PDB file of N, CA and C in Angstrom:
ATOM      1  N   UNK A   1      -6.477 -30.248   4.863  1.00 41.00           N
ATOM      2  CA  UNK A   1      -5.160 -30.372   5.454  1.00 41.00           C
ATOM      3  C   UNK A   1      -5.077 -29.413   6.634  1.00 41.00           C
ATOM      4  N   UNK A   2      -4.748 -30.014   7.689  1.00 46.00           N
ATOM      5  CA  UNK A   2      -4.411 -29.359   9.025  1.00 46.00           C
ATOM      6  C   UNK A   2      -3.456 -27.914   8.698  1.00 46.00           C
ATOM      7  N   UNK A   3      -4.028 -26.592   9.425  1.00 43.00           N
ATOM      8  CA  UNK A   3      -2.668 -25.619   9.021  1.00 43.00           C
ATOM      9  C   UNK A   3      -1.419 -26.266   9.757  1.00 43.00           C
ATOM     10  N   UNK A   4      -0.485 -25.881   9.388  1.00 44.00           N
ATOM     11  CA  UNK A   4       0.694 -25.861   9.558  1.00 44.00           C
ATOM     12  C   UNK A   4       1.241 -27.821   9.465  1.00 44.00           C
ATOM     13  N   UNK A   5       0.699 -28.164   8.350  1.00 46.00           N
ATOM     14  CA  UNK A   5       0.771 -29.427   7.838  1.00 46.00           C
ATOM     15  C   UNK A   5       2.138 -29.366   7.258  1.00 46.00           C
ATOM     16  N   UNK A   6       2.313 -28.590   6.027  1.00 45.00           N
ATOM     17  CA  UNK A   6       2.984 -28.678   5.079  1.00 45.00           C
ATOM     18  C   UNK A   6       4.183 -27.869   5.522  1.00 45.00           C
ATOM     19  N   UNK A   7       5.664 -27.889   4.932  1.00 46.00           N
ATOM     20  CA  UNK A   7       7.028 -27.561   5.233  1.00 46.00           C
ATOM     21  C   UNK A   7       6.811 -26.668   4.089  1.00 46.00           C
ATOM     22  N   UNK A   8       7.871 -25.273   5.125  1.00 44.00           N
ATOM     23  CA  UNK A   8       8.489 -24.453   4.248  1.00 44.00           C
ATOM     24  C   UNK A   8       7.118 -22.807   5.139  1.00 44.00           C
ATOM     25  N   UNK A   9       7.448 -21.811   4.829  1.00 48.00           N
ATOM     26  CA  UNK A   9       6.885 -20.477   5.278  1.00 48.00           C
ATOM     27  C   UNK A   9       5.780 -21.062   4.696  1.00 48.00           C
ATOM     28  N   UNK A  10       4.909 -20.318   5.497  1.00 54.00           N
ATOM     29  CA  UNK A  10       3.503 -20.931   5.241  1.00 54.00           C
ATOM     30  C   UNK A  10       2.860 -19.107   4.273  1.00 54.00           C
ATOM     31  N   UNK A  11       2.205 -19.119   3.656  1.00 57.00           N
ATOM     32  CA  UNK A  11       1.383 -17.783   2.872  1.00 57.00           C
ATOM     33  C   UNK A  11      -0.021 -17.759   3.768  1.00 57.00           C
ATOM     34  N   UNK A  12      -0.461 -16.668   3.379  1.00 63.00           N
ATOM     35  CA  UNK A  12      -1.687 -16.739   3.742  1.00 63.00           C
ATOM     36  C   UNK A  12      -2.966 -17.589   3.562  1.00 63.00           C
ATOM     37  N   UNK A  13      -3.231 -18.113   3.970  1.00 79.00           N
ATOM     38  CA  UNK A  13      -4.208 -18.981   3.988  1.00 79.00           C
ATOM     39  C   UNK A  13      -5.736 -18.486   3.905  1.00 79.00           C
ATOM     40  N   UNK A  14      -5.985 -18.813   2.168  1.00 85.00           N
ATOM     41  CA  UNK A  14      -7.426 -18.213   1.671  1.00 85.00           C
ATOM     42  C   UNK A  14      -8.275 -18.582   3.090  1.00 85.00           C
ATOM     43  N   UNK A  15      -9.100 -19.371   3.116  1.00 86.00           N
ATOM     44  CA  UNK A  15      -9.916 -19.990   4.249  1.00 86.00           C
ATOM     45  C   UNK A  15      -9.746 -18.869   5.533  1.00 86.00           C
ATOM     46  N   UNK A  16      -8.762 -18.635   6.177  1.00 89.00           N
ATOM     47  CA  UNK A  16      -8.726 -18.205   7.423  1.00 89.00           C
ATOM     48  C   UNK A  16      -8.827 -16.339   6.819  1.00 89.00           C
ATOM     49  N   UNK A  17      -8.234 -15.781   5.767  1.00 91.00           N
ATOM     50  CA  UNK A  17      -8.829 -14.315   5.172  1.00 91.00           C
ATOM     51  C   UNK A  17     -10.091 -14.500   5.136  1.00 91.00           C
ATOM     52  N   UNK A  18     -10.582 -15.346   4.544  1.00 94.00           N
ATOM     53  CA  UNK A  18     -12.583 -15.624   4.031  1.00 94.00           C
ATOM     54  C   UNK A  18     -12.938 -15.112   5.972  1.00 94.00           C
ATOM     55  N   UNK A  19     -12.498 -16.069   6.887  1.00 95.00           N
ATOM     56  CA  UNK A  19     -13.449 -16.188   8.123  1.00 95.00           C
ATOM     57  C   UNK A  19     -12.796 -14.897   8.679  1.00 95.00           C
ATOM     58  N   UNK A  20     -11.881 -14.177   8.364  1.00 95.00           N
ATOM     59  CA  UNK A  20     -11.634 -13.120   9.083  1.00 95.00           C
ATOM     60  C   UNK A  20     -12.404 -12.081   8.744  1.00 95.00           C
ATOM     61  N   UNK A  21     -12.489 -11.799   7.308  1.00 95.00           N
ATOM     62  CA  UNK A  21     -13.380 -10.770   6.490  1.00 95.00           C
ATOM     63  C   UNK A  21     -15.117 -11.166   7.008  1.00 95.00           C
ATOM     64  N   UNK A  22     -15.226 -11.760   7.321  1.00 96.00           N
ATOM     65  CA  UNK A  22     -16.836 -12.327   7.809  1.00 96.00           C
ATOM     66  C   UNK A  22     -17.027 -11.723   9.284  1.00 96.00           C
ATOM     67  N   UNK A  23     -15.646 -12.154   9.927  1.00 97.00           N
ATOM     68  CA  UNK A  23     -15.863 -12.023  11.241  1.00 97.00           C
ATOM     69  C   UNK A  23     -16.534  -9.974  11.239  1.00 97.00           C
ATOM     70  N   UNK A  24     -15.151  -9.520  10.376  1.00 97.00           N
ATOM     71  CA  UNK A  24     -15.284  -7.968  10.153  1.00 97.00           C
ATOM     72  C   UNK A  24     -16.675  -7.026   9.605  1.00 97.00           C
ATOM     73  N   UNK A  25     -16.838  -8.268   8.780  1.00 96.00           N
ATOM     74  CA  UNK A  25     -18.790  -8.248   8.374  1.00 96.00           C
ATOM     75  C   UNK A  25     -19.449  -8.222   9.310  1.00 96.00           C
ATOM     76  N   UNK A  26     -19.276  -8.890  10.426  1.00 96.00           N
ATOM     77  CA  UNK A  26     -20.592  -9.287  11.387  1.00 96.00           C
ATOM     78  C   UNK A  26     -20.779  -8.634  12.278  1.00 96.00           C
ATOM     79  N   UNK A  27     -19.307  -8.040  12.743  1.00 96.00           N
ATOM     80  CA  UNK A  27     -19.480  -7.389  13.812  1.00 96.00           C
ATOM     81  C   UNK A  27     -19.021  -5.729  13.589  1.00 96.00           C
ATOM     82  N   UNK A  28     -19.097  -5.603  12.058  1.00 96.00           N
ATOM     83  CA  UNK A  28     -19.214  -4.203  11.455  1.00 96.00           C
ATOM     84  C   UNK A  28     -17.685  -3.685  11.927  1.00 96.00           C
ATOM     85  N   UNK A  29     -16.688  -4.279  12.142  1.00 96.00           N
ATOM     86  CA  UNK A  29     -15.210  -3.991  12.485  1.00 96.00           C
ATOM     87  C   UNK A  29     -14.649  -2.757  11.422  1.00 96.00           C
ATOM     88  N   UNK A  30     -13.565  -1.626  12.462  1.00 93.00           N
ATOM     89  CA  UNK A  30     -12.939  -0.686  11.163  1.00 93.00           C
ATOM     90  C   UNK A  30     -11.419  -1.411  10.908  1.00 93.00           C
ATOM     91  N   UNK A  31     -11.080  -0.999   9.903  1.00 91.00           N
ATOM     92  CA  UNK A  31      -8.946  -1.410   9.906  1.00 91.00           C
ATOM     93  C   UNK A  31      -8.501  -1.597  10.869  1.00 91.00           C
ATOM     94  N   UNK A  32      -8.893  -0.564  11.542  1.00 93.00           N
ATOM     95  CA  UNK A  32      -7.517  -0.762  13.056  1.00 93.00           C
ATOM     96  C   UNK A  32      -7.864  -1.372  14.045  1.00 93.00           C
ATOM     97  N   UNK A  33      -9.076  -2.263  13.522  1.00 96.00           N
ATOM     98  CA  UNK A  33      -9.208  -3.703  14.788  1.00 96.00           C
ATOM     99  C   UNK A  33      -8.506  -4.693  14.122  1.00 96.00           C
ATOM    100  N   UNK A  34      -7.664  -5.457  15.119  1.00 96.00           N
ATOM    101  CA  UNK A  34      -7.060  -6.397  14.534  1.00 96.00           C
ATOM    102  C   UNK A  34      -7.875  -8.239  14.833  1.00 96.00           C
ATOM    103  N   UNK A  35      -8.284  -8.692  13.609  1.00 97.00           N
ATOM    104  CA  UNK A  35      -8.740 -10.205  13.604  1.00 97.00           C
ATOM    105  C   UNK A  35      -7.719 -11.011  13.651  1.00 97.00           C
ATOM    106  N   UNK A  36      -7.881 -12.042  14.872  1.00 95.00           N
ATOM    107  CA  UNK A  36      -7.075 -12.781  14.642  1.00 95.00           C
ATOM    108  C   UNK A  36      -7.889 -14.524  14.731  1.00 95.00           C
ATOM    109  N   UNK A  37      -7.191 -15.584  14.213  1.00 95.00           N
ATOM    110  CA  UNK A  37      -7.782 -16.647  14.025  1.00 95.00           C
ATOM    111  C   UNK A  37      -7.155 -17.847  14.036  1.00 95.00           C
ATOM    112  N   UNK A  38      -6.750 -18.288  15.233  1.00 93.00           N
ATOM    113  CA  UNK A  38      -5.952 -19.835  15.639  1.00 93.00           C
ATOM    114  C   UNK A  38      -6.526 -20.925  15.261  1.00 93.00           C
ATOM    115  N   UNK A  39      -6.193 -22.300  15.085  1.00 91.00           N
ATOM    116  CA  UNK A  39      -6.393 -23.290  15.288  1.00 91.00           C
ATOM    117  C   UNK A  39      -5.283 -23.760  15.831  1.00 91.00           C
ATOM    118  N   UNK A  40      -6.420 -24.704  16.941  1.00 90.00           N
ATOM    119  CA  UNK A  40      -5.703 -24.911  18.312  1.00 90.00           C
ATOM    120  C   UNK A  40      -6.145 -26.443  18.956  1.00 90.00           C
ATOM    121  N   UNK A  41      -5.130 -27.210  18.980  1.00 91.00           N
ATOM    122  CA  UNK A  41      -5.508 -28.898  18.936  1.00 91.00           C
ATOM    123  C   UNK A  41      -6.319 -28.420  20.629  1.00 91.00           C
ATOM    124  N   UNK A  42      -7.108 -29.195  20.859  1.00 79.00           N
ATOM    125  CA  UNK A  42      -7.449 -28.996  22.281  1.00 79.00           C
ATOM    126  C   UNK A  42      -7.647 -30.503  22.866  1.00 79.00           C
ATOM    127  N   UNK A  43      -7.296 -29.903  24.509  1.00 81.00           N
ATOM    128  CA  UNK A  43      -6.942 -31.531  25.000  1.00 81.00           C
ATOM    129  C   UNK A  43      -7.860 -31.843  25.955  1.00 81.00           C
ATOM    130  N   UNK A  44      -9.075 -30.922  26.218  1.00 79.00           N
ATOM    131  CA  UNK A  44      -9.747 -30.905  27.331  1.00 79.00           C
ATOM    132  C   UNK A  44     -10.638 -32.263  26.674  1.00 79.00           C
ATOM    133  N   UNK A  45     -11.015 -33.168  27.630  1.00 84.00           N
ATOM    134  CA  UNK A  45     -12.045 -34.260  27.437  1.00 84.00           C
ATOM    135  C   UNK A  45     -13.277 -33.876  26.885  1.00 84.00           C
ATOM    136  N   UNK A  46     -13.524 -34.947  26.018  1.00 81.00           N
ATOM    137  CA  UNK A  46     -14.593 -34.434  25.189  1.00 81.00           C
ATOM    138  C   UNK A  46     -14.503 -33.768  24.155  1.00 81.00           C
ATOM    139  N   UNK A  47     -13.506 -33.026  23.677  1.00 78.00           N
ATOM    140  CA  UNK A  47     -13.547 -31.627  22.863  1.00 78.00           C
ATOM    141  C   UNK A  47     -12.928 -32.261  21.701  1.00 78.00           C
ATOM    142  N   UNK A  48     -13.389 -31.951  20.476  1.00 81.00           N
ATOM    143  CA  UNK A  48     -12.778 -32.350  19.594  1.00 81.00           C
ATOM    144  C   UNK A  48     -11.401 -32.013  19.051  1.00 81.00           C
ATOM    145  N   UNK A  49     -10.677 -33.025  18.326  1.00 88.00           N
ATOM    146  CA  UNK A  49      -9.162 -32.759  18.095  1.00 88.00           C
ATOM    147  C   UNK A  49      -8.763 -31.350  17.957  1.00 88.00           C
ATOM    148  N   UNK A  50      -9.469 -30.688  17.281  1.00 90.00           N
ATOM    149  CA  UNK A  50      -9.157 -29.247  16.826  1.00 90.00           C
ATOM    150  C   UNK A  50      -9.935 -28.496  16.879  1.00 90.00           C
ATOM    151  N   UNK A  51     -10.000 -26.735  18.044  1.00 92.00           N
ATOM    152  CA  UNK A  51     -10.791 -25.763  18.133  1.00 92.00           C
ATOM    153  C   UNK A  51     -10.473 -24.558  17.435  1.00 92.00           C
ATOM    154  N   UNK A  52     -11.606 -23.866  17.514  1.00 94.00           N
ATOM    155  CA  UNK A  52     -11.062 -22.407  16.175  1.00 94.00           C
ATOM    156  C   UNK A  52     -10.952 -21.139  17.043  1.00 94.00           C
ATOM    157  N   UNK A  53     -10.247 -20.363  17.432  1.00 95.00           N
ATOM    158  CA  UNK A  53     -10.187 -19.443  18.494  1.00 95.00           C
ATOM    159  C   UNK A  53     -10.381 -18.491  17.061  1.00 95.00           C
ATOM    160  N   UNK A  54     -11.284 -17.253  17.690  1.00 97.00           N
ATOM    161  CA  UNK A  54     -11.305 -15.893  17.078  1.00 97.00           C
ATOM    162  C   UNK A  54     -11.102 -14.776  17.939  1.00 97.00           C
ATOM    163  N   UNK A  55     -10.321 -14.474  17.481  1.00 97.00           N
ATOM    164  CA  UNK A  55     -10.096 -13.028  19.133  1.00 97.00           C
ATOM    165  C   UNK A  55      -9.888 -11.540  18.107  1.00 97.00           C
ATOM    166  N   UNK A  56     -10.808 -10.521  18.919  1.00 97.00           N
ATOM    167  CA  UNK A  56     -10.929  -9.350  18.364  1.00 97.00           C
ATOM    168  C   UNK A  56     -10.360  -8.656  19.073  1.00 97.00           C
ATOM    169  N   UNK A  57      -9.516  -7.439  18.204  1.00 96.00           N
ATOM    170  CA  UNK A  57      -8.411  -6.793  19.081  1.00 96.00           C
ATOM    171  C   UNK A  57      -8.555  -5.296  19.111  1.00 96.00           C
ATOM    172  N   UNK A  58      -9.616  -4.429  19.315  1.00 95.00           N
ATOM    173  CA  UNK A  58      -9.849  -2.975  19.108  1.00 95.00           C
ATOM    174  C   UNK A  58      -8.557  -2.166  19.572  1.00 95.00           C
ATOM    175  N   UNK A  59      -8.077  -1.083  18.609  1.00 91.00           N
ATOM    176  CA  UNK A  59      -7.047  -0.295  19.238  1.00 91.00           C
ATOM    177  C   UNK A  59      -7.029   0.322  20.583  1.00 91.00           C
ATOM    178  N   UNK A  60      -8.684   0.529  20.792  1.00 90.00           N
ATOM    179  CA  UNK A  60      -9.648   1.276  22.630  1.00 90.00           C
ATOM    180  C   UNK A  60     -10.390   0.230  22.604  1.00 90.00           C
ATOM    181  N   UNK A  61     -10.413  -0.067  23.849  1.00 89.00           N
ATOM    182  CA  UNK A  61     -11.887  -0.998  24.519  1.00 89.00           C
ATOM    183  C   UNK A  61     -11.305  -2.297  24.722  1.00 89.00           C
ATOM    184  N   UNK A  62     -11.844  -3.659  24.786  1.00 93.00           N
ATOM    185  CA  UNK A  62     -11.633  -4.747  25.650  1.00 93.00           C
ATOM    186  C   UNK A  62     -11.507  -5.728  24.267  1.00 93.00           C
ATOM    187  N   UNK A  63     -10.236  -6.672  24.513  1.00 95.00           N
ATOM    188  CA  UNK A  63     -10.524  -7.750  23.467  1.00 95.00           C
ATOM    189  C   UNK A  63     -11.309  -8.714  23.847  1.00 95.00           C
ATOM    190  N   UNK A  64     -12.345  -9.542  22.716  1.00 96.00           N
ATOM    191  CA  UNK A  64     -12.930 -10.285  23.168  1.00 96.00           C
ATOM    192  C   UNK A  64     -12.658 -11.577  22.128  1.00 96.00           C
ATOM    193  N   UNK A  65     -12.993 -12.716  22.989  1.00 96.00           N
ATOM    194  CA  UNK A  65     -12.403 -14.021  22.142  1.00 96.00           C
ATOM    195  C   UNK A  65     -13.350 -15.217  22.490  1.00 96.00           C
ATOM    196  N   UNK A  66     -14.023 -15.627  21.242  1.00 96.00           N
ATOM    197  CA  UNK A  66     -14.515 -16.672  20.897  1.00 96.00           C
ATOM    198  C   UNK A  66     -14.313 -18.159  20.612  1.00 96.00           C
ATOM    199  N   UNK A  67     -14.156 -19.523  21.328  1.00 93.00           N
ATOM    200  CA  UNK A  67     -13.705 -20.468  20.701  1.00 93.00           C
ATOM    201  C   UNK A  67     -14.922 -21.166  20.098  1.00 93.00           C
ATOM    202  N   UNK A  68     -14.847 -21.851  18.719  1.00 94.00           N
ATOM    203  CA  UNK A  68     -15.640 -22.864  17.846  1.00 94.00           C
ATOM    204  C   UNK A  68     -15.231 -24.263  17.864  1.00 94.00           C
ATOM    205  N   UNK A  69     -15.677 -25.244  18.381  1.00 89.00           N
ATOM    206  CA  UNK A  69     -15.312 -26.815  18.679  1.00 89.00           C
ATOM    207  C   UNK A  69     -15.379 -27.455  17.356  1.00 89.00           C
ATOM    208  N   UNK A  70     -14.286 -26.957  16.563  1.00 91.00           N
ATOM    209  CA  UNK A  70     -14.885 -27.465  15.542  1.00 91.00           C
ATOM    210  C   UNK A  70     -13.538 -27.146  14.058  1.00 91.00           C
ATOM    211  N   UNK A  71     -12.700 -27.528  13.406  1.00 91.00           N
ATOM    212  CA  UNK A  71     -11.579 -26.562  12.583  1.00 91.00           C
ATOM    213  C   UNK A  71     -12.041 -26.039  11.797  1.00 91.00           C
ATOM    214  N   UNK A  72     -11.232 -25.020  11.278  1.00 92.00           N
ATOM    215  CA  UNK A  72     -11.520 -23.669  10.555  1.00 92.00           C
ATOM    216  C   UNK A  72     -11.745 -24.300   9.472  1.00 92.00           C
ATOM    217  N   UNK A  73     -11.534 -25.080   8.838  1.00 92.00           N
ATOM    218  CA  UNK A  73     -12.485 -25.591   7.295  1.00 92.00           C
ATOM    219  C   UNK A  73     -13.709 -26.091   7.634  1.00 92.00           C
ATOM    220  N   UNK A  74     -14.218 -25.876   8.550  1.00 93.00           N
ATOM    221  CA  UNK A  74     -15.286 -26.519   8.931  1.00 93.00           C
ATOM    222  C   UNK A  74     -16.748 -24.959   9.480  1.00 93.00           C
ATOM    223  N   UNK A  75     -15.865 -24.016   9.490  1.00 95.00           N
ATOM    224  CA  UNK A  75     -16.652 -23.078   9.974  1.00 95.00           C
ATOM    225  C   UNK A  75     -17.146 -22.247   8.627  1.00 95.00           C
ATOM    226  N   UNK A  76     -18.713 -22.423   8.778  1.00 95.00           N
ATOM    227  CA  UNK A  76     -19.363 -21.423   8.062  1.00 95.00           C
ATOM    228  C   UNK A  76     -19.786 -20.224   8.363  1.00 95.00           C
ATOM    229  N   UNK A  77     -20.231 -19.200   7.681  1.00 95.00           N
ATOM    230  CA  UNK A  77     -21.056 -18.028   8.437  1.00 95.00           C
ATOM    231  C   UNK A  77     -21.887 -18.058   9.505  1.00 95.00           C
ATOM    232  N   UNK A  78     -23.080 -18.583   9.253  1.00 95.00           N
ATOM    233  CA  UNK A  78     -23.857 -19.441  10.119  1.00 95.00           C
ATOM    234  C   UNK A  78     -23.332 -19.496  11.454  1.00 95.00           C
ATOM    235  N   UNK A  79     -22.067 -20.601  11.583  1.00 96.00           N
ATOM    236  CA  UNK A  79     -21.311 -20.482  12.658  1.00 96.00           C
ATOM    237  C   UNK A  79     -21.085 -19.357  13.308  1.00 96.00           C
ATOM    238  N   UNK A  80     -20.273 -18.593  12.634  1.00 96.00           N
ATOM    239  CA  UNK A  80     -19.686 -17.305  13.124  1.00 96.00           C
ATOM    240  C   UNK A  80     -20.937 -16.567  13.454  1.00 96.00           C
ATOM    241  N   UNK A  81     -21.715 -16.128  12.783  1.00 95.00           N
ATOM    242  CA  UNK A  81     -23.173 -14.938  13.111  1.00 95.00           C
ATOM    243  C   UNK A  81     -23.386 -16.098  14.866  1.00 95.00           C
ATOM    244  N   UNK A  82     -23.799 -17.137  14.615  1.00 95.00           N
ATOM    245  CA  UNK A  82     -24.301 -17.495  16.184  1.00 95.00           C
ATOM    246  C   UNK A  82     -23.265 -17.459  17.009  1.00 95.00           C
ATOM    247  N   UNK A  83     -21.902 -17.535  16.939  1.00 95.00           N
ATOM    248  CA  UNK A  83     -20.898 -17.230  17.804  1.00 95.00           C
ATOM    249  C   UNK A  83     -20.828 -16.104  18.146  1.00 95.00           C
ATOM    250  N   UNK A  84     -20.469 -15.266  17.284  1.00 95.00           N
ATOM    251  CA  UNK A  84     -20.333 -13.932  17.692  1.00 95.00           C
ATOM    252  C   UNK A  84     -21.488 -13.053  18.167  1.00 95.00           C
ATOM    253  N   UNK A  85     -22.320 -12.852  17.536  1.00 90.00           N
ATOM    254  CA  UNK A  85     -23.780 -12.353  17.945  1.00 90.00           C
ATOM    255  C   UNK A  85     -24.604 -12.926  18.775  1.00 90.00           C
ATOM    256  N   UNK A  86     -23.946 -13.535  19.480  1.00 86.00           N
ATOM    257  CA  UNK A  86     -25.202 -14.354  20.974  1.00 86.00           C
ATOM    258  C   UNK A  86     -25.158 -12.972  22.112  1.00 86.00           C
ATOM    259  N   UNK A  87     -25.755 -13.355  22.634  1.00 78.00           N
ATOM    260  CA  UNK A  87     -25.836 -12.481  23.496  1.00 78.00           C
ATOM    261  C   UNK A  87     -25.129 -13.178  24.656  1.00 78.00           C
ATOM    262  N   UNK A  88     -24.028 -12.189  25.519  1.00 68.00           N
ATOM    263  CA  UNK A  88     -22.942 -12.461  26.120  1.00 68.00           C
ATOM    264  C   UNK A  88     -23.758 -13.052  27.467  1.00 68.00           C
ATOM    265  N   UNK A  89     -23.272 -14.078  28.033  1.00 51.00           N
ATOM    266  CA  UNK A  89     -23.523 -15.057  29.137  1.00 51.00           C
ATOM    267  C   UNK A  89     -22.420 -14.176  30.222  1.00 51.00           C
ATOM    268  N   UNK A  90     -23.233 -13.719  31.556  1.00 44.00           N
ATOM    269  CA  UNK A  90     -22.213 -13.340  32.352  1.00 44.00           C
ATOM    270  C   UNK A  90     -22.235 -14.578  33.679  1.00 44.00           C
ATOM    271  N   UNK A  91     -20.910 -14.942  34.422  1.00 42.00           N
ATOM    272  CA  UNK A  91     -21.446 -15.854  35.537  1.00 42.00           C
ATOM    273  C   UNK A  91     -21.787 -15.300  36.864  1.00 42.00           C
TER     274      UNK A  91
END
């Protein structure tokens, strides 16, 4: 089920804690970075109905943000380790 499917305050959503706690695994994160984790219909051609934004929020230093073509029930570790741990493409 799509987030924000169902009526009424939404709780936390096991699935998106699991990929946040992973994200915090991978990239060895302390408390006071804040994970955050959208799903986000996307409209660009080609792209599938729904992308997974991960954006890391350090209290010092630069946020950085990842999108996955792909929805958050759909993202495994796997995913995340090659997302996050690539080595950064500059243009």
């Amino acid at each position: 089920m799509p987030l924000g499917s169902h009526p009424g305050p939404a709780g936390p959503n096991p699935q998106l804690r699991e990929l946040k706690e992973t994200v915090r695994t991978l990239l060895g994160l302390d408390d006071d970075t804040a994970v955050m984790i959208r799903q986000l219909a996307c409209t660009e051609p080609g792209c599938p109905p729904l992308e997974t934004v991960v954006a890391v929020l350090p209290m010092e230093g630069e946020a950085r943000r990842w999108t996955l073509h792909r929805p958050a029930d759909q993202i495994t570790e796997d995913h995340l380790r090659a997302a996050l741990l690539a080595p950064e493409q500059h243009d």
